Amino acid sequence: MADYIYTMEIRLTPDQLKGVGLVQDVARAAGLNLYLTGGAIRDIISGFTIRDLDFTVQGNPLKLQKELEKAGAKITAVEEDMRTIFISLPGNARAEISMARTERFEKTGKPPLVTPATIHEDLRRRDFTINAMALSLNEGSRGLLLDPFNGVADLETKVIRILHNYSFLEDPSRLIRATRFAARFHWPLEERTQARYDSAKEGKYIDHILRSSIGHEIAALAHEDDPLHVVKMLEKEGWLEVLHDHWTLAKVDTNGITQLMKTRQQMVDMGYSPDAGPAVMYFLTSHFSEKDISDIQKSIPRKDLVEAWRDIEDHAKELAKRLMGKEAATPSRTWQLLSSARAEMVLFLAVTAKQQAVEQKIKNYLTKWRQVQQKIPLPEMTELLITPQLPEYPKIANDVFMLLLDGKLRSRTETLKFLKPFAPPPPPPPPAPRRGRAAKAAAEAAPVAVPAKPGPKAGKKGKAAAAAVPAPSSAPPPPKAAKVAEKSKPAKPEAKSAKPAAKPAKKAAAKAAAKHAPAEKKKR
Ligand code: CTP
């Protein structure tokens, strides 16, 4: 049997995994049964990007708000009628927590009647089989996958299948969702689903879509990996104008969005995780009027997305200004400024910068300057015992990197010269084995003396841990090298203090006096 907890643990990002733990603890403390559901399960099993975490609780999640906030989550939106809260978990992981519910559609185009339910009932109200699974996060059944519609099989066959014949009639937004998922995964609709889709389209069910569903579907575009392709498919199917009646591909900055997604991937490959959502919305609506943009923004339930989208241009301008100023006068200072900026701002500015100098600086930051890290002489640093075990290692490594960036260390020899003063003293030799009287006597009595085994040589270059390349940090400008050197000046080798017992007091006093004499002279 598949171990879904293990799959979840290796598939989620560290921040998402921490987020699962956080929500799990809060739900457990409140005595609510918790499940990971919907798209999160689909993506964990199928290997697709997990964009957000969908949780379902048996009970009312609205009453978890305070505890979630105390645990470090931010509530970004609340839908009272559906008893759903949208949260942002530490590290930018997005999640929503819904109440397990049944939905009864009494009138087409009217919101359903919602009643609290069990998780099994909840799975029956969902859109597609691949979205109708739940993973238990509860003590006793943790790791149990509920899959009443054989979603795993449809994931394997790669098809999108509705749960029942009335799915599109009950919730016409599922027509848009079907197109979106088909475009995202490049999977077909299952045959019967396709037939229902076609007749729903012909019957203009979409005219009954709820306004709240439109907002959800617009927001979902922000987090697509290939939003341009999805938007093209939505336009082809006639759904883009459902999201906003002026929306066509002509309103989209196609070059901008292509460039954005390319740069985003580049940053992801470097280990950054910029939330491209606000920038995606910016480019998808580039040629809209302000009024239309404001209307679209009003329909989106996640206010954090809307706010970030609204502010994106101003924040980018601010960063560009700083990049043109003294604060970024040298490569090292530019590096520090960009390292401390939000990854999403670096991403957006990389694509929209108007000043060539700004564009070049970001380009260097993302490409050329990273290669300078290769010039840090890690093997030699290990030989010098400058390894991550040293408390001052991050600072030393960062200083070398900054000096290399600024061209102040131009050769390996210069770099090693800079590094040498930071080398710690070699470890002291192990104390000579003490010999007890009995052992001494035995040794004397022995006909042949066995030479004592030499201990490990002092300063022997052991296998020091592989020195890590300094993480690009936002540390403040480095103090002068001499200062750092002073701080990490090697302590007097212990070997000296291990020398034979004190010299006669007189001799020592004379030596001390001699040592101080010149200093005293100088003072005068
Ligand atoms: N859902 C549904 N019908 C809808 C909207 C949502 O049944 N009209 C259910 C689906 O089970 C879906 C879950 O609610 O998986 C969460 O909704 P949402 O976050 O919109 O969908 P995801 O599947 O997570 O899609 P995405 O990958 O785009 O986040």
XYZ file of C-alpha atoms and ligand atoms in Angstrom:
553
model
C 0.000 0.000 0.000
C 1.279 3.447 -0.880
C 2.652 5.482 2.021
C 0.961 8.808 1.350
C 2.407 10.553 4.387
C 5.882 9.780 3.097
C 4.887 10.991 -0.378
C 3.479 14.154 1.164
C 6.637 14.752 3.177
C 8.958 14.457 0.202
C 6.721 16.397 -2.197
C 5.861 19.443 -0.083
C 8.305 22.313 0.273
C 9.778 22.656 3.781
C 7.506 25.662 4.392
C 4.405 23.770 3.226
C 5.328 20.821 5.404
C 5.732 23.079 8.422
C 2.375 24.601 7.501
C 0.742 21.166 7.566
C 2.197 20.620 11.035
C 0.947 24.016 12.200
C -2.635 23.498 10.984
C -2.613 19.930 12.274
C -1.601 21.055 15.774
C -4.220 23.809 15.869
C -7.014 21.499 14.626
C -5.977 18.754 17.027
C -5.954 21.131 19.991
C -9.478 22.238 19.021
C -10.611 18.617 18.728
C -11.428 18.892 14.989
C -10.722 16.125 12.497
C -8.478 17.415 9.736
C -7.851 16.235 6.176
C -5.650 17.388 3.351
C -7.952 17.461 0.343
C -8.576 18.575 -3.229
C -5.809 19.867 -5.434
C -3.112 19.371 -2.806
C -3.669 15.594 -2.759
C -3.967 15.465 -6.553
C -0.643 17.263 -6.958
C 1.154 15.315 -4.223
C 0.241 11.998 -5.861
C 0.712 13.041 -9.479
C 3.975 14.915 -9.003
C 2.735 18.326 -10.179
C 3.664 21.576 -8.479
C 1.760 21.916 -5.220
C 0.613 25.514 -5.344
C -1.494 25.614 -2.203
C -2.739 23.434 0.613
C -6.453 22.641 0.810
C -7.530 21.476 4.247
C -10.974 20.295 5.256
C -12.103 20.008 8.874
C -15.126 18.276 10.235
C -16.445 21.253 12.142
C -16.219 25.011 11.845
C -12.759 26.292 10.824
C -13.730 29.906 11.568
C -13.217 29.201 15.230
C -9.564 28.267 14.582
C -8.642 31.773 13.454
C -7.179 33.071 16.702
C -5.096 29.991 17.351
C -3.852 29.932 13.762
C -2.735 33.533 14.078
C -1.042 32.798 17.383
C 0.826 29.958 15.678
C 2.110 32.353 12.982
C -0.472 32.065 10.181
C -2.020 35.157 8.580
C -5.721 35.149 7.767
C -6.000 36.638 4.282
C -9.726 36.142 3.606
C -12.791 34.618 5.217
C -15.895 33.287 3.461
C -18.479 33.137 6.216
C -21.188 31.439 4.115
C -18.930 28.545 3.093
C -17.094 28.585 6.425
C -13.772 28.779 4.652
C -10.682 30.674 5.717
C -7.767 31.532 3.485
C -4.433 31.713 5.209
C -0.851 32.532 4.477
C 1.527 30.277 6.382
C 5.046 31.289 7.445
C 7.340 31.320 4.413
C 4.595 32.323 1.964
C 2.816 28.949 1.800
C -0.819 29.501 0.847
C -3.625 27.422 2.287
C -7.359 27.311 2.742
C -9.308 25.544 5.428
C -12.914 24.622 4.630
C -15.655 23.050 6.633
C -16.616 19.572 5.437
C -20.016 20.262 3.867
C -22.806 19.152 1.591
C -24.113 21.554 -1.036
C -27.716 21.434 -2.205
C -28.388 23.335 -5.428
C -32.039 24.311 -5.383
C -31.961 26.967 -8.095
C -29.517 27.276 -10.968
C -27.328 30.339 -10.512
C -28.104 30.655 -6.797
C -25.563 29.717 -4.121
C -26.074 26.211 -2.772
C -27.551 25.441 0.621
C -24.615 24.454 2.732
C -24.759 22.080 5.697
C -21.969 20.678 7.861
C -21.078 17.131 6.903
C -18.617 14.304 7.273
C -15.546 14.125 5.092
C -17.118 11.283 3.083
C -20.147 13.435 2.263
C -17.891 16.382 1.491
C -15.928 14.439 -1.116
C -19.191 13.739 -2.953
C -19.890 17.450 -3.569
C -16.646 18.034 -5.462
C -15.904 18.760 -9.108
C -13.645 16.034 -10.533
C -12.535 12.597 -9.366
C -8.904 13.719 -9.213
C -9.969 16.477 -6.783
C -12.217 14.283 -4.640
C -9.655 12.609 -2.399
C -8.705 13.254 1.212
C -5.712 12.290 3.303
C -6.354 11.874 7.003
C -4.086 13.906 9.293
C -5.745 12.538 12.423
C -4.289 10.446 15.180
C -5.227 6.842 14.622
C -5.877 7.156 10.877
C -3.060 9.478 9.801
C -2.005 8.588 6.266
C -5.277 6.931 5.286
C -6.359 8.023 1.787
C -10.084 8.383 1.159
C -10.666 7.958 -2.564
C -14.322 7.049 -3.104
C -14.335 7.883 -6.848
C -11.074 6.220 -7.795
C -9.268 9.479 -8.360
C -5.876 7.757 -8.171
C -6.842 5.613 -11.183
C -7.846 8.723 -13.146
C -4.567 10.367 -12.194
C -2.784 7.335 -13.619
C -4.899 7.347 -16.796
C -4.545 11.160 -16.952
C -8.171 12.081 -17.491
C -10.504 14.671 -16.046
C -13.821 13.133 -15.011
C -16.843 14.660 -13.279
C -18.464 12.799 -10.384
C -22.030 12.868 -11.740
C -24.106 14.091 -14.679
C -25.285 17.289 -12.972
C -21.863 18.583 -12.077
C -21.717 21.402 -14.672
C -25.349 22.319 -14.164
C -24.937 22.633 -10.409
C -21.772 24.682 -10.627
C -21.053 26.151 -14.075
C -17.656 27.444 -12.917
C -16.589 23.816 -13.364
C -16.651 24.395 -17.118
C -13.895 26.945 -16.669
C -12.128 24.684 -14.217
C -12.280 21.752 -16.626
C -10.638 23.878 -19.339
C -8.063 25.217 -16.888
C -7.045 21.767 -15.638
C -7.054 20.296 -19.160
C -4.778 23.141 -20.296
C -2.527 22.890 -17.262
C -2.025 19.126 -17.309
C -2.498 18.646 -21.061
C -5.020 15.922 -20.219
C -8.315 15.278 -22.047
C -11.767 15.259 -20.518
C -13.080 11.717 -20.133
C -15.591 10.873 -22.847
C -18.805 11.238 -20.858
C -17.454 14.356 -19.157
C -16.668 15.841 -22.573
C -20.236 15.136 -23.730
C -21.665 16.847 -20.614
C -19.255 19.719 -21.062
C -20.342 20.223 -24.684
C -24.025 20.204 -23.883
C -23.511 22.541 -20.885
C -21.646 24.915 -23.170
C -24.379 24.761 -25.750
C -27.037 25.226 -23.078
C -25.202 28.372 -21.843
C -25.050 27.121 -18.264
C -22.178 29.530 -17.809
C -24.630 32.445 -17.670
C -25.514 31.209 -14.182
C -21.990 31.287 -12.800
C -21.750 32.871 -9.334
C -19.827 36.113 -8.992
C -17.784 34.620 -6.170
C -16.716 31.747 -8.457
C -15.513 34.254 -11.057
C -13.231 35.832 -8.453
C -11.856 32.414 -7.495
C -11.161 31.491 -11.097
C -9.397 34.778 -11.824
C -7.211 34.337 -8.741
C -6.419 30.778 -9.818
C -4.814 32.142 -13.020
C -2.255 33.975 -10.914
C -0.733 30.715 -9.773
C -0.613 28.780 -13.015
C 2.851 27.665 -14.137
C 1.993 28.571 -17.725
C -0.705 31.248 -17.398
C -0.430 32.315 -21.024
C -1.309 28.857 -22.316
C -4.231 28.599 -19.879
C -5.532 32.032 -20.891
C -5.305 31.078 -24.575
C -7.383 27.943 -23.906
C -9.912 29.931 -21.872
C -10.247 32.421 -24.708
C -10.687 29.609 -27.231
C -13.486 28.107 -25.156
C -15.135 31.484 -24.628
C -14.491 31.554 -20.862
C -12.101 34.493 -20.717
C -14.910 36.928 -21.450
C -16.911 35.267 -18.686
C -14.201 36.261 -16.229
C -14.422 39.835 -17.519
C -16.364 40.938 -20.559
C -13.448 42.977 -21.967
C -10.899 40.233 -21.475
C -9.184 38.979 -24.626
C -5.638 37.961 -25.372
C -5.085 41.506 -26.648
C -5.327 42.766 -23.043
C -2.414 40.539 -22.053
C 1.226 41.584 -22.272
C 2.293 38.292 -23.811
C 6.001 39.209 -24.043
C 6.017 40.406 -20.469
C 4.405 37.266 -19.115
C 6.654 34.977 -21.153
C 9.713 36.788 -19.847
C 8.331 36.742 -16.308
C 7.779 32.986 -16.280
C 11.225 32.372 -17.772
C 12.931 34.494 -15.121
C 10.816 32.933 -12.413
C 11.989 29.457 -13.456
C 15.560 30.694 -13.485
C 15.134 31.968 -9.914
C 13.433 28.754 -8.786
C 16.383 26.778 -10.176
C 18.638 28.980 -8.024
C 16.679 28.097 -4.909
C 14.427 31.170 -4.647
C 10.671 30.785 -4.388
C 9.206 34.045 -5.613
C 5.423 34.285 -5.555
C 4.806 35.311 -9.142
C 1.029 35.685 -8.610
C 0.801 39.504 -8.381
C 3.162 39.963 -11.351
C 1.178 37.418 -13.399
C -1.999 39.397 -12.744
C -0.185 42.592 -13.723
C 0.782 41.193 -17.123
C -2.506 39.375 -17.757
C -4.324 42.696 -17.404
C -1.643 45.057 -18.746
C -3.856 46.648 -21.416
C -7.005 47.009 -19.335
C -8.314 50.374 -18.177
C -7.831 51.279 -14.510
C -11.559 50.934 -13.945
C -11.608 47.380 -15.366
C -8.594 46.412 -13.282
C -10.274 47.776 -10.189
C -13.434 45.739 -10.983
C -11.402 42.573 -11.395
C -9.566 43.237 -8.151
C -12.848 43.681 -6.299
C -14.023 40.234 -7.373
C -10.951 38.422 -5.986
C -11.455 37.033 -2.492
C -7.769 36.850 -1.542
C -7.000 40.394 -0.532
C -3.287 39.671 -0.045
C -3.032 38.922 -3.770
C -4.907 42.091 -4.674
C -2.800 44.277 -2.392
C 0.476 42.891 -3.704
C -0.746 43.370 -7.276
C -1.797 46.962 -6.579
C 1.543 47.839 -4.972
C 3.827 46.005 -7.347
C 4.721 48.924 -9.612
C 5.411 51.356 -6.775
C 7.569 48.855 -4.917
C 9.509 48.087 -8.081
C 10.107 51.798 -8.672
C 11.422 52.163 -5.142
C 13.837 49.280 -5.597
C 14.963 50.646 -8.969
C 15.684 54.016 -7.359
C 17.780 52.392 -4.664
C 19.644 50.395 -7.288
C 20.544 53.648 -9.046
C 21.783 55.303 -5.865
C 24.849 55.162 -3.638
C 23.460 52.182 -1.818
C 24.279 50.111 -4.893
C 27.490 51.862 -5.926
C 29.571 48.686 -6.018
C 28.794 45.103 -7.021
C 29.033 43.947 -3.395
C 26.596 46.611 -2.212
C 24.247 45.856 -5.069
C 24.442 42.201 -4.147
C 23.558 42.988 -0.566
C 20.677 45.218 -1.578
C 19.182 42.650 -3.938
C 19.703 39.819 -1.442
C 17.672 41.709 1.112
C 14.908 42.629 -1.358
C 11.854 40.391 -1.716
C 12.383 37.742 -4.393
C 9.102 38.716 -6.095
C 10.293 42.307 -6.448
C 13.606 41.222 -7.959
C 11.623 39.031 -10.349
C 9.220 41.777 -11.376
C 11.942 44.389 -11.772
C 14.078 41.979 -13.794
C 11.322 42.019 -16.404
C 10.079 45.603 -16.154
C 13.184 47.701 -15.392
C 13.257 50.773 -17.608
C 16.803 51.911 -16.768
C 19.487 49.889 -18.458
C 21.756 50.125 -15.406
C 19.086 48.562 -13.193
C 18.423 45.838 -15.714
C 22.138 45.080 -15.942
C 22.580 44.952 -12.173
C 19.760 42.451 -11.764
C 21.092 40.432 -14.660
C 24.545 40.322 -13.032
C 22.965 39.397 -9.712
C 21.145 36.466 -11.261
C 23.968 35.240 -13.495
C 27.523 36.592 -13.674
C 28.065 37.395 -10.011
C 26.978 33.935 -8.959
C 29.907 32.511 -10.899
C 32.268 34.554 -8.728
C 31.383 32.135 -5.937
C 33.399 29.532 -7.820
C 36.502 31.622 -7.136
C 36.283 31.107 -3.386
C 39.177 28.703 -2.765
C 37.272 26.106 -0.760
C 39.936 23.342 -0.788
C 42.589 25.765 0.427
C 40.216 27.127 3.054
C 39.714 23.583 4.301
C 43.497 23.152 4.441
C 43.702 26.328 6.489
C 40.991 24.900 8.770
C 38.642 27.721 7.757
C 35.583 25.504 7.705
C 31.900 25.942 8.572
C 32.710 24.702 12.083
C 34.351 28.058 12.803
C 31.847 30.480 14.320
C 33.259 33.293 12.170
C 33.149 31.209 8.970
C 29.999 32.756 7.454
C 31.474 36.228 7.883
C 34.883 35.275 6.484
C 33.332 33.502 3.488
C 30.983 36.406 2.872
C 33.834 38.942 3.104
C 35.916 36.995 0.581
C 32.938 36.831 -1.746
C 32.290 40.571 -1.461
C 35.970 41.405 -2.075
C 36.031 39.078 -5.069
C 32.846 40.681 -6.402
C 34.395 44.131 -6.169
C 37.616 42.942 -7.814
C 39.603 43.706 -4.676
C 41.035 40.211 -4.600
C 42.245 39.633 -8.098
C 44.147 36.376 -7.880
C 44.206 33.172 -5.899
C 47.418 34.297 -4.217
C 45.786 37.525 -3.071
C 42.759 35.632 -1.829
C 44.894 33.196 0.153
C 46.922 36.057 1.592
C 43.697 37.606 2.784
C 42.489 34.340 4.261
C 45.625 33.179 6.074
C 45.277 35.426 9.153
C 41.894 33.851 9.811
C 43.289 30.318 9.987
C 42.756 28.986 13.497
C 45.710 27.460 15.326
C 46.281 23.798 14.671
C 44.756 21.537 17.311
C 47.147 20.751 20.186
C 48.879 17.381 20.210
C 47.236 14.857 22.483
C 48.790 14.738 25.960
C 51.571 12.149 26.286
C 50.239 8.962 27.881
C 50.935 9.007 31.630
C 52.899 6.191 32.920
C 52.117 4.796 36.305
C 54.871 3.571 38.565
C 54.066 -0.077 37.892
C 54.124 0.442 34.150
C 57.446 2.262 34.430
C 58.944 -0.563 36.413
C 57.682 -3.104 33.923
C 59.114 -1.113 31.066
C 62.487 -0.899 32.722
C 62.472 -4.616 33.372
C 61.599 -5.431 29.783
C 64.527 -6.497 27.628
C 63.505 -4.471 24.536
C 61.763 -1.124 24.817
C 58.754 -0.847 22.531
C 58.624 2.650 21.015
C 55.488 4.506 21.909
C 53.102 4.940 18.967
C 53.250 8.483 17.681
C 50.052 10.368 18.291
C 48.325 12.216 15.499
C 50.539 15.027 14.371
C 49.585 18.425 15.599
C 48.055 20.421 12.803
C 47.494 17.363 10.658
C 45.004 18.405 8.060
C 42.122 16.199 8.892
C 39.205 15.803 6.591
C 37.568 19.086 7.336
C 33.923 19.276 6.474
C 33.315 20.486 2.955
C 33.153 24.212 3.209
C 29.876 25.528 1.968
C 29.831 28.349 -0.546
C 28.652 31.344 1.419
C 24.980 31.847 1.034
C 24.314 35.145 -0.652
C 23.518 37.095 2.413
C 22.080 40.426 3.237
C 24.737 41.042 5.835
C 25.734 44.652 6.422
C 28.862 45.882 4.626
C 31.876 44.044 5.976
C 34.117 45.731 8.532
C 37.701 46.293 7.470
C 39.636 43.107 7.001
C 42.077 44.039 9.749
C 39.272 44.227 12.256
C 38.045 40.778 11.415
C 41.574 39.529 11.484
C 42.088 40.947 14.958
C 38.980 39.260 16.200
C 39.896 35.874 14.925
C 43.601 36.214 15.684
C 44.867 32.802 16.587
C 45.108 32.251 20.317
C 48.598 31.367 21.454
C 49.151 27.737 20.663
C 48.389 25.655 23.709
C 51.508 23.663 23.039
C 53.473 26.553 24.494
C 51.671 26.497 27.782
C 52.235 22.773 27.908
C 56.006 23.369 28.085
C 57.957 22.169 31.093
C 57.181 23.752 34.424
C 57.732 27.405 35.208
C 61.146 28.882 34.860
C 62.836 30.127 37.999
C 60.958 33.168 39.256
C 63.915 35.504 38.835
C 64.452 34.636 35.214
C 60.778 35.095 34.468
C 60.652 38.472 36.161
C 63.667 39.678 34.228
C 62.142 38.551 30.974
C 58.869 40.290 31.731
C 60.636 43.512 32.545
C 62.614 43.385 29.340
C 59.416 42.827 27.399
C 57.730 45.873 28.863
C 60.673 48.194 28.709
C 60.355 49.382 25.098
C 56.687 49.933 25.526
C 57.220 52.069 28.508
C 59.823 54.033 26.616
C 57.495 54.550 23.798
C 54.833 55.818 26.124
C 57.017 58.580 27.266
N -13.965 22.510 -5.725
C -15.107 22.019 -6.352
N -15.818 22.819 -7.184
C -15.419 24.096 -7.407
C -14.296 24.611 -6.778
C -13.563 23.782 -5.942
O -15.443 20.879 -6.160
N -16.124 24.867 -8.211
C -13.219 21.624 -4.809
C -12.260 20.700 -5.539
O -12.221 19.490 -4.815
C -10.943 21.427 -5.436
C -11.044 22.043 -4.049
O -12.420 22.383 -3.911
O -9.862 20.555 -5.556
C -10.185 23.252 -3.828
O -10.525 24.277 -4.735
P -9.426 25.084 -5.514
O -8.343 25.498 -4.594
O -10.097 26.111 -6.323
O -8.922 23.991 -6.527
P -7.595 23.161 -6.657
O -8.022 21.822 -7.145
O -6.771 23.208 -5.456
O -6.927 23.899 -7.877
P -5.516 24.644 -8.007
O -4.537 23.578 -8.295
O -5.738 25.549 -9.149
O -5.276 25.364 -6.730
